[in-house]
Every structure is written in structure tokens, then in C-alpha cells.
mmCIF file of C-alpha atoms in Angstrom:
data_model
loop_
_atom_site.group_PDB
_atom_site.id
_atom_site.type_symbol
_atom_site.label_atom_id
_atom_site.label_comp_id
_atom_site.label_asym_id
_atom_site.label_seq_id
_atom_site.Cartn_x
_atom_site.Cartn_y
_atom_site.Cartn_z
ATOM 1 C CA MET A 1 113.011 106.443 95.891
ATOM 2 C CA ARG A 2 115.480 104.114 94.204
ATOM 3 C CA TYR A 3 118.260 105.094 96.616
ATOM 4 C CA TYR A 4 116.192 104.396 99.727
ATOM 5 C CA ALA A 5 114.819 101.149 98.304
ATOM 6 C CA ALA A 6 118.373 99.956 97.626
ATOM 7 C CA LYS A 7 119.425 100.865 101.169
ATOM 8 C CA MET A 8 116.480 98.944 102.622
ATOM 9 C CA ASP A 9 117.295 95.896 100.527
ATOM 10 C CA GLN A 10 120.900 96.078 101.608
ATOM 11 C CA ARG A 11 120.348 96.571 105.304
ATOM 12 C CA TYR A 12 116.962 95.200 106.305
ATOM 13 C CA THR A 13 115.580 92.691 103.845
ATOM 14 C CA LEU A 14 118.442 90.569 102.534
ATOM 15 C CA ASP A 15 120.460 88.691 105.128
ATOM 16 C CA LYS A 16 123.986 87.562 104.396
ATOM 17 C CA GLY A 17 124.052 84.246 102.553
ATOM 18 C CA LYS A 18 120.386 84.459 101.503
ATOM 19 C CA THR A 19 119.062 84.666 97.942
ATOM 20 C CA TYR A 20 116.669 87.224 96.497
ATOM 21 C CA ARG A 21 113.843 84.723 96.960
ATOM 22 C CA ASN A 22 114.286 85.224 100.724
ATOM 23 C CA MET A 23 113.680 88.983 100.583
ATOM 24 C CA LYS A 24 110.968 90.332 102.832
ATOM 25 C CA LYS A 25 108.187 92.651 101.667
ATOM 26 C CA ALA A 26 109.147 96.300 102.149
ATOM 27 C CA TYR A 27 107.261 99.587 102.300
ATOM 28 C CA LEU A 28 108.978 102.815 101.334
ATOM 29 C CA ILE A 29 106.987 105.714 102.806
ATOM 30 C CA PHE A 30 107.601 109.376 102.021
ATOM 31 C CA LEU A 31 105.872 112.077 104.066
ATOM 32 C CA CYS A 32 105.529 115.264 102.017
ATOM 33 C CA ASN A 33 104.343 118.707 103.093
ATOM 34 C CA PHE A 34 102.963 119.199 99.576
ATOM 35 C CA ASP A 35 100.763 117.285 97.134
ATOM 36 C CA PRO A 36 103.312 115.590 94.837
ATOM 37 C CA GLU A 37 100.833 114.749 92.076
ATOM 38 C CA GLY A 38 98.483 117.704 92.525
ATOM 39 C CA GLU A 39 95.387 115.482 92.603
ATOM 40 C CA GLY A 40 94.273 116.280 96.146
ATOM 41 C CA ARG A 41 94.624 112.703 97.368
ATOM 42 C CA ILE A 42 96.038 111.922 100.814
ATOM 43 C CA LYS A 43 97.962 108.829 99.728
ATOM 44 C CA TYR A 44 99.644 107.787 96.482
ATOM 45 C CA THR A 45 100.783 104.165 96.115
ATOM 46 C CA TYR A 46 103.211 102.923 93.476
ATOM 47 C CA HIS A 47 104.250 99.490 92.218
ATOM 48 C CA THR A 48 106.395 98.309 89.323
ATOM 49 C CA TYR A 49 104.471 97.358 86.184
ATOM 50 C CA GLU A 50 105.425 96.146 82.721
ATOM 51 C CA ASP A 51 105.432 99.087 80.306
ATOM 52 C CA HIS A 52 103.234 97.595 77.573
ATOM 53 C CA ASN A 53 100.922 95.514 79.730
ATOM 54 C CA LYS A 54 99.971 97.215 83.004
ATOM 55 C CA SER A 55 98.249 94.042 84.208
ATOM 56 C CA LYS A 56 101.696 92.474 84.660
ATOM 57 C CA GLN A 57 103.156 93.618 87.962
ATOM 58 C CA LEU A 58 106.718 92.836 88.978
ATOM 59 C CA GLN A 59 106.572 90.904 92.236
ATOM 60 C CA ASP A 60 109.563 92.679 93.777
ATOM 61 C CA GLY A 61 108.013 92.993 97.242
ATOM 62 C CA LEU A 62 108.371 96.772 97.285
ATOM 63 C CA GLU A 63 105.463 99.137 97.748
ATOM 64 C CA LYS A 64 106.178 102.861 97.479
ATOM 65 C CA ILE A 65 103.796 105.174 99.335
ATOM 66 C CA ILE A 66 103.719 108.969 99.330
ATOM 67 C CA ILE A 67 101.635 110.674 102.011
ATOM 68 C CA ASN A 68 100.350 114.160 101.181
ATOM 69 C CA GLY A 69 100.573 116.137 104.435
ATOM 70 C CA LYS A 70 99.147 119.313 102.934
#
């Protein structure tokens, strides 16, 4: 996921001469033919949180989504 997020930032969300404050919101979507978490859900969504306080979310504009196609 990190590799694809970096590629998106590089190519699609950060224009030359712009700062990180100008980055657009991005969605990284993986389509899997298996259930990655084994919980039977159709969609898993991930964000970046602070390790000790889950109520603090990093506002990095990236939402990671895994679709369970099983």
C-alpha cells in the first residue's frame, strides 16, 4: 500500500511547485479475490492513527480501501 500511495502522491496529487498543503484527497483501492482480514466483510477501510490515542487521526488525505471480492 505504501508503494502505491507514494506513486499517487508523486504523479497525481502534488503538482510541481506546490506544497504538501495543496495535496488532494486520495483513495487507494485494492480489489482482492480473498477476504484479507477473514471477517467476512465486503469492505475494509484504513486510515492513519496515533498509536497511543486512536482518536487522533493523521489528516494525510489518504484513505485505503480493500474490497473483498470473495
